[in-house]
Structure formats: C-alpha cells, structure tokens
C-alpha cells in the first residue's frame, strides 16, 4: 500500500505541473499573436524606406556618413537581444552561441568590442564568462517602445559619425515561421544595401512571414529627385536605422514567445504522458495488492477448514 501512496503523490504533483505548463502555453500563445501583429504592422514601412534608400544611394550625388565604413577600423559594437525569463527552449542558447561566434571573429581580426545586452539571460551569461558589458537593459518583456529604440539608435549613429565605431551589429533571433526561428547577425551601421542584406543568411531587414527577406533591389531606372538625393538621405537614413532596429526587436520578441509556446506545449504533453504512465503503475500496484489480500483471505479460510 505504501508504493501505491507514493505513486498517487507523484501523479498529483505531475498533474499540478501540467496545469502550470498548460497555462503558460496559453499565455505565450496570446502574447505571440499580439507580438506578431505588431511586427507585421511595422514591416511594410521598414521595407519601403529601405528600398527608397537603396534607390537614393545609387545616385552619384548621394552621400551620407552612415553609408560609408566607419573611420575607426579597430572598434565594433555588438548588441545582443535575449530574454529576461527562461522556459523558452534553446532560444537564448542559440542566440548567445551566435554572439560568441561573432565576438571571436572580431577578436581574431584584432578589433576591440563594445558589448551591449538586452535581457537578463544574456547579461548573466556574459557575467559568468567574465566578458565586460558596456550597457545592459533588463526590463524589456513582450514589447519595447519605439521611443526607447530611437534613443538607442541615435546614440549608435552619433558614435559612428564621431568615428568611434567601425560597425554596429545586432545579434537577435529572426522569426521565419512558427516552426523556424534563426539566430542571426544584422549589420545596423553602416547601412548595407538591400541586395546584400537579402542575399546573406540571417542578415539585413527582417524576413517576411513567408520566409523571404524583406526588401528587393531597386529597379534600374533614372529618377529626378526634389529635394536632391543627399538631402533626402540626410532625412531618411536616421529614420531607417531606427525602424530597422525596432524591427529586430519585434522579431526577437515574437521568436521568444514562439519558443516558449513550443517549449510549454512539449512540457504539457510530456506531463500528460507521465500522468498516464503513473496511473497505469498505480493500477498495477493496486491490482497486485488486491491479489495478495485475496490470497491471504483464501489461505486463512482454508486454514480454518
């Protein structure tokens, strides 16, 4: 009887865990829908402004410091976007692995790296490795305001124009579909052409929901611009940097919610299977106990006779 009681206790504990994981799955599903709508809403604007900049950048009279490589060839800034919480499968491990690969490539090239991290998981990981972090953000959950992203982008652009940085790169998880999220590196500064961004795996503008990179090469055509291309670039490029960075954040947040939703579904299914297994084990233990009790009763009756 002691074994049966232990099994009942375990089954109850597993059932409680299953209810928790199922609730977390439902919450992640609801958050995923909201985050996906937000990412889809900003994507057309990001794509169009990128196309316009590519068209303007092809003009002979067009020039902008954010289109040229940085003057300081030995310094790079890397922004890593991770999550604050766990229980999201390999989401953080994959993006941190990508970050370490990028960091190694910069160090091998003799560059100094300035690390900025979003999310407690990334901060704790780099702290454990002893990697210095210049700035950290630990209060981003399932959304980030465009105003806050704009402040970050303006700081990066100012440092780049002052010649303090050769490049600014973002390591994040690119959302392709519910079943596919890819850890990616996107070069934020200097702005890379759409064709290069689209041709590189996991780089450039955010992928469309069908898996195709956003943006397309501009058609070979001559346009007459008013104001001149240089003036248009001066106004549009800072905005493009901001919306690109905002899109990277949205993609990372959507990917996190999908990863948590999938992980919690797997945990719920595994807990359900364990409940069934423990129920069968309890039934077998109870059956054995009843058989032994019947055998004792029959044996006692035979002894009386």
Short mmCIF file of C-alpha atoms in Angstrom, two decimals:
data_model
loop_
_atom_site.label_atom_id
_atom_site.label_comp_id
_atom_site.label_asym_id
_atom_site.label_seq_id
_atom_site.Cartn_x
_atom_site.Cartn_y
_atom_site.Cartn_z
CA UNK A 1 0.00 0.00 0.00
CA UNK A 2 2.97 2.30 0.65
CA UNK A 3 4.03 2.05 -3.01
CA UNK A 4 0.54 2.97 -4.22
CA UNK A 5 0.50 6.03 -1.95
CA UNK A 6 3.86 7.18 -3.34
CA UNK A 7 2.56 6.81 -6.90
CA UNK A 8 -0.58 8.81 -6.07
CA UNK A 9 1.55 11.58 -4.59
CA UNK A 10 3.78 11.70 -7.68
CA UNK A 11 0.80 11.69 -10.03
CA UNK A 12 -0.76 14.61 -8.18
CA UNK A 13 2.49 16.59 -8.36
CA UNK A 14 2.87 15.93 -12.09
CA UNK A 15 -0.77 16.91 -12.69
CA UNK A 16 -0.18 20.22 -10.92
CA UNK A 17 2.91 20.87 -13.05
CA UNK A 18 0.91 20.04 -16.18
CA UNK A 19 -1.72 22.62 -15.29
CA UNK A 20 1.00 25.25 -14.82
CA UNK A 21 2.72 24.50 -18.14
CA UNK A 22 -0.61 24.43 -19.95
CA UNK A 23 -1.47 27.87 -18.54
CA UNK A 24 1.94 29.20 -19.59
CA UNK A 25 1.38 27.78 -23.07
CA UNK A 26 -1.93 29.62 -23.39
CA UNK A 27 -0.38 32.88 -22.16
CA UNK A 28 2.52 32.55 -24.62
CA UNK A 29 0.09 31.87 -27.46
CA UNK A 30 -1.87 35.04 -26.69
CA UNK A 31 1.31 37.10 -26.42
CA UNK A 32 2.64 35.62 -29.65
CA UNK A 33 -0.46 36.74 -31.55
CA UNK A 34 -0.12 40.32 -30.28
CA UNK A 35 3.63 40.48 -30.93
CA UNK A 36 3.23 39.04 -34.42
CA UNK A 37 0.60 41.64 -35.33
CA UNK A 38 2.95 44.38 -34.13
CA UNK A 39 5.85 43.01 -36.17
CA UNK A 40 3.71 42.64 -39.29
CA UNK A 41 2.38 46.18 -38.91
CA UNK A 42 5.87 47.72 -38.99
CA UNK A 43 7.29 45.50 -41.74
CA UNK A 44 5.88 47.30 -44.84
CA UNK A 45 7.23 50.66 -43.64
CA UNK A 46 10.64 49.15 -42.92
CA UNK A 47 10.74 47.51 -46.33
CA UNK A 48 9.68 50.60 -48.26
CA UNK A 49 12.05 53.03 -46.56
CA UNK A 50 14.90 50.58 -47.18
CA UNK A 51 14.03 50.41 -50.88
CA UNK A 52 13.94 54.20 -51.13
CA UNK A 53 17.37 54.49 -49.51
CA UNK A 54 18.80 51.94 -51.94
CA UNK A 55 17.42 53.93 -54.85
CA UNK A 56 18.83 57.18 -53.48
CA UNK A 57 22.16 55.60 -52.61
CA UNK A 58 22.69 54.68 -56.25
CA UNK A 59 22.73 58.35 -57.30
CA UNK A 60 26.14 59.90 -57.95
CA UNK A 61 25.33 62.99 -55.93
CA UNK A 62 24.12 60.99 -52.94
CA UNK A 63 26.40 60.57 -49.97
CA UNK A 64 25.95 60.09 -46.24
CA UNK A 65 28.40 59.18 -43.45
CA UNK A 66 26.16 56.29 -42.30
CA UNK A 67 26.56 54.65 -45.71
CA UNK A 68 30.36 54.64 -45.52
CA UNK A 69 32.52 52.30 -43.39
CA UNK A 70 33.47 53.78 -40.04
CA UNK A 71 36.76 55.61 -39.68
CA UNK A 72 37.79 53.61 -36.62
CA UNK A 73 38.51 50.21 -38.16
CA UNK A 74 39.54 48.63 -34.85
CA UNK A 75 36.35 49.06 -32.82
CA UNK A 76 32.92 47.43 -33.19
CA UNK A 77 29.73 47.50 -31.16
CA UNK A 78 27.62 44.36 -30.77
CA UNK A 79 24.06 44.48 -29.41
CA UNK A 80 22.67 41.12 -28.23
CA UNK A 81 18.92 40.64 -27.73
CA UNK A 82 17.99 37.85 -25.29
CA UNK A 83 15.09 37.22 -22.92
CA UNK A 84 14.55 38.07 -19.27
CA UNK A 85 12.99 34.71 -18.43
CA UNK A 86 13.73 31.09 -19.19
CA UNK A 87 11.41 28.20 -20.08
CA UNK A 88 11.76 29.03 -23.77
CA UNK A 89 13.75 26.06 -25.02
CA UNK A 90 17.04 26.77 -26.79
CA UNK A 91 16.09 30.37 -27.64
CA UNK A 92 18.76 32.04 -25.51
CA UNK A 93 21.40 29.37 -26.01
CA UNK A 94 21.20 29.70 -29.80
CA UNK A 95 21.46 33.49 -29.92
CA UNK A 96 24.28 33.53 -27.35
CA UNK A 97 26.17 30.93 -29.37
CA UNK A 98 25.81 33.17 -32.43
CA UNK A 99 27.07 36.11 -30.41
CA UNK A 100 30.17 34.20 -29.29
CA UNK A 101 30.95 33.28 -32.90
CA UNK A 102 30.70 36.93 -33.94
CA UNK A 103 32.80 38.04 -30.98
CA UNK A 104 35.51 35.52 -31.85
CA UNK A 105 35.63 36.72 -35.46
CA UNK A 106 36.10 40.33 -34.32
CA UNK A 107 38.79 39.38 -31.81
CA UNK A 108 40.61 37.30 -34.42
CA UNK A 109 40.61 40.37 -36.67
CA UNK A 110 42.20 42.42 -33.88
CA UNK A 111 39.17 44.59 -33.15
CA UNK A 112 38.03 45.77 -29.75
CA UNK A 113 34.39 45.01 -28.99
CA UNK A 114 31.83 47.01 -27.04
CA UNK A 115 29.09 44.67 -25.82
CA UNK A 116 25.54 45.82 -25.11
CA UNK A 117 22.99 43.27 -23.93
CA UNK A 118 19.20 43.24 -23.73
CA UNK A 119 17.73 40.63 -21.36
CA UNK A 120 18.83 39.14 -18.05
CA UNK A 121 19.81 35.82 -19.61
CA UNK A 122 22.41 37.46 -21.81
CA UNK A 123 23.70 39.66 -19.00
CA UNK A 124 24.11 36.70 -16.65
CA UNK A 125 25.80 34.60 -19.33
CA UNK A 126 28.41 37.24 -20.17
CA UNK A 127 28.94 37.95 -16.48
CA UNK A 128 29.61 34.24 -15.93
CA UNK A 129 32.17 34.25 -18.76
CA UNK A 130 33.79 37.42 -17.45
CA UNK A 131 33.03 39.40 -20.62
CA UNK A 132 32.62 43.13 -19.85
CA UNK A 133 29.24 44.62 -20.78
CA UNK A 134 29.09 48.32 -21.61
CA UNK A 135 25.31 48.68 -21.22
CA UNK A 136 22.51 46.32 -20.26
CA UNK A 137 18.72 46.50 -20.45
CA UNK A 138 16.73 44.12 -18.26
CA UNK A 139 13.19 45.50 -18.32
CA UNK A 140 12.05 44.51 -21.84
CA UNK A 141 9.31 41.88 -21.76
CA UNK A 142 6.86 41.35 -24.62
CA UNK A 143 7.21 44.82 -26.17
CA UNK A 144 9.53 47.80 -26.39
CA UNK A 145 8.55 51.35 -27.25
CA UNK A 146 9.73 52.96 -30.47
CA UNK A 147 10.88 55.99 -28.47
CA UNK A 148 13.28 53.84 -26.48
CA UNK A 149 14.61 52.16 -29.61
CA UNK A 150 15.06 55.60 -31.19
CA UNK A 151 17.23 56.71 -28.26
CA UNK A 152 19.46 53.65 -28.72
CA UNK A 153 19.70 54.19 -32.48
CA UNK A 154 20.56 57.88 -32.09
CA UNK A 155 23.35 57.00 -29.66
CA UNK A 156 24.78 54.45 -32.11
CA UNK A 157 24.59 56.90 -35.03
CA UNK A 158 26.28 59.66 -33.04
CA UNK A 159 29.15 57.37 -32.01
CA UNK A 160 29.51 56.11 -35.58
CA UNK A 161 29.60 59.61 -37.07
CA UNK A 162 32.20 60.67 -34.49
CA UNK A 163 34.44 57.90 -35.80
CA UNK A 164 34.36 55.86 -32.59
CA UNK A 165 32.99 52.71 -34.24
CA UNK A 166 33.70 50.76 -37.41
CA UNK A 167 30.35 48.96 -37.29
CA UNK A 168 27.25 48.30 -35.21
CA UNK A 169 25.83 44.78 -35.38
CA UNK A 170 22.74 43.25 -33.79
CA UNK A 171 22.56 39.60 -32.75
CA UNK A 172 18.94 38.52 -32.46
CA UNK A 173 16.55 35.69 -33.38
CA UNK A 174 14.93 36.18 -36.78
CA UNK A 175 11.35 34.93 -37.00
CA UNK A 176 10.63 32.97 -40.18
CA UNK A 177 7.64 30.86 -39.16
CA UNK A 178 6.18 29.16 -36.10
CA UNK A 179 8.46 26.19 -36.73
CA UNK A 180 11.57 28.16 -37.72
CA UNK A 181 13.43 30.90 -35.86
CA UNK A 182 17.04 31.57 -36.81
CA UNK A 183 19.72 33.23 -34.67
CA UNK A 184 21.05 35.97 -36.93
CA UNK A 185 23.51 38.83 -37.20
CA UNK A 186 22.29 42.08 -38.79
CA UNK A 187 24.60 44.96 -39.57
CA UNK A 188 22.89 48.14 -38.44
CA UNK A 189 25.73 50.54 -39.30
CA UNK A 190 26.99 51.27 -41.83
CA UNK A 191 23.73 50.60 -43.67
CA UNK A 192 24.18 47.72 -46.06
CA UNK A 193 22.43 47.57 -49.45
CA UNK A 194 19.18 45.63 -49.60
CA UNK A 195 20.61 43.21 -52.16
CA UNK A 196 23.47 42.28 -49.82
CA UNK A 197 21.13 42.03 -46.86
CA UNK A 198 18.70 39.81 -48.73
CA UNK A 199 21.46 37.59 -50.06
CA UNK A 200 23.07 36.90 -46.69
CA UNK A 201 21.58 34.30 -44.38
CA UNK A 202 20.07 35.92 -41.33
CA UNK A 203 21.28 39.42 -42.18
CA UNK A 204 19.66 42.64 -43.26
CA UNK A 205 15.98 43.57 -42.98
CA UNK A 206 13.60 41.34 -41.14
CA UNK A 207 12.33 38.34 -43.06
CA UNK A 208 8.79 38.33 -44.30
CA UNK A 209 6.43 35.90 -42.64
CA UNK A 210 6.70 33.53 -45.57
CA UNK A 211 10.45 33.26 -45.05
CA UNK A 212 11.61 35.60 -47.83
CA UNK A 213 13.86 38.52 -46.90
CA UNK A 214 12.17 41.89 -46.78
CA UNK A 215 13.15 44.43 -49.38
CA UNK A 216 14.06 43.97 -53.01
CA UNK A 217 16.71 45.51 -55.22
CA UNK A 218 15.60 48.77 -56.76
CA UNK A 219 14.80 48.73 -60.43
CA UNK A 220 17.38 50.24 -62.76
CA UNK A 221 15.66 53.50 -63.60
CA UNK A 222 16.53 57.16 -63.59
CA UNK A 223 14.57 59.49 -61.33
CA UNK A 224 14.60 63.21 -60.80
CA UNK A 225 14.55 63.93 -57.08
CA UNK A 226 13.38 67.04 -55.29
CA UNK A 227 14.87 67.76 -52.79
CA UNK A 228 18.23 66.38 -54.02
CA UNK A 229 19.21 62.79 -53.06
CA UNK A 230 21.74 64.00 -50.48
CA UNK A 231 19.06 65.98 -48.65
CA UNK A 232 16.60 63.08 -48.78
CA UNK A 233 19.23 60.70 -47.42
CA UNK A 234 20.00 63.11 -44.59
CA UNK A 235 16.37 62.90 -43.52
CA UNK A 236 15.59 59.26 -44.29
CA UNK A 237 18.68 57.35 -43.16
CA UNK A 238 18.32 58.10 -39.42
CA UNK A 239 14.68 57.04 -39.64
CA UNK A 240 15.67 53.85 -41.48
CA UNK A 241 18.20 52.94 -38.79
CA UNK A 242 15.54 53.39 -36.11
CA UNK A 243 12.85 51.32 -37.83
CA UNK A 244 15.33 48.55 -38.67
CA UNK A 245 16.42 48.30 -35.05
CA UNK A 246 12.78 48.36 -33.95
CA UNK A 247 12.01 45.53 -36.38
CA UNK A 248 14.90 43.47 -34.99
CA UNK A 249 13.46 43.87 -31.50
CA UNK A 250 9.98 42.88 -32.69
CA UNK A 251 11.35 39.80 -34.43
CA UNK A 252 13.27 38.76 -31.32
CA UNK A 253 10.21 39.20 -29.09
CA UNK A 254 7.99 37.18 -31.45
CA UNK A 255 10.62 34.42 -31.61
CA UNK A 256 10.84 34.31 -27.81
CA UNK A 257 7.08 33.87 -27.43
CA UNK A 258 7.02 31.14 -30.09
CA UNK A 259 9.91 29.33 -28.41
CA UNK A 260 8.17 29.50 -25.03
CA UNK A 261 4.86 28.38 -26.54
CA UNK A 262 6.51 25.35 -28.18
CA UNK A 263 8.52 24.50 -25.05
CA UNK A 264 5.45 24.67 -22.80
CA UNK A 265 3.42 22.54 -25.21
CA UNK A 266 6.16 19.91 -25.17
CA UNK A 267 6.27 20.06 -21.36
CA UNK A 268 2.47 19.76 -21.15
CA UNK A 269 2.45 16.75 -23.47
CA UNK A 270 5.29 15.09 -21.55
CA UNK A 271 3.49 15.68 -18.24
CA UNK A 272 0.30 14.18 -19.69
CA UNK A 273 2.20 11.08 -20.79
CA UNK A 274 3.75 10.77 -17.33
CA UNK A 275 0.32 11.04 -15.67
CA UNK A 276 -0.91 8.17 -17.85
CA UNK A 277 2.18 6.10 -17.01
CA UNK A 278 1.77 6.73 -13.28
CA UNK A 279 -1.93 5.85 -13.49
CA UNK A 280 -1.04 2.51 -15.09
CA UNK A 281 1.64 1.93 -12.47
CA UNK A 282 -0.86 2.68 -9.71
CA UNK A 283 -3.41 0.30 -11.23
CA UNK A 284 -0.83 -2.48 -11.41
CA UNK A 285 0.29 -1.84 -7.83
CA UNK A 286 -3.32 -1.81 -6.63
CA UNK A 287 -4.08 -4.98 -8.57
CA UNK A 288 -1.11 -6.74 -7.02
CA UNK A 289 -2.19 -5.60 -3.57
CA UNK A 290 -5.76 -6.85 -4.08
CA UNK A 291 -4.46 -10.18 -5.39
CA UNK A 292 -2.27 -10.59 -2.31
CA UNK A 293 -5.17 -9.72 0.01
CA UNK A 294 -7.43 -12.25 -1.72
CA UNK A 295 -4.71 -14.85 -1.46
CA UNK A 296 -4.42 -14.16 2.28
CA UNK A 297 -8.19 -14.45 2.72
CA UNK A 298 -8.37 -17.72 0.80
CA UNK A 299 -5.39 -19.08 2.69
CA UNK A 300 -6.96 -18.14 6.02
CA UNK A 301 -10.27 -19.75 5.06
CA UNK A 302 -8.52 -22.96 4.07
CA UNK A 303 -6.62 -22.99 7.34
CA UNK A 304 -9.86 -22.67 9.34
CA UNK A 305 -11.36 -25.62 7.49
#
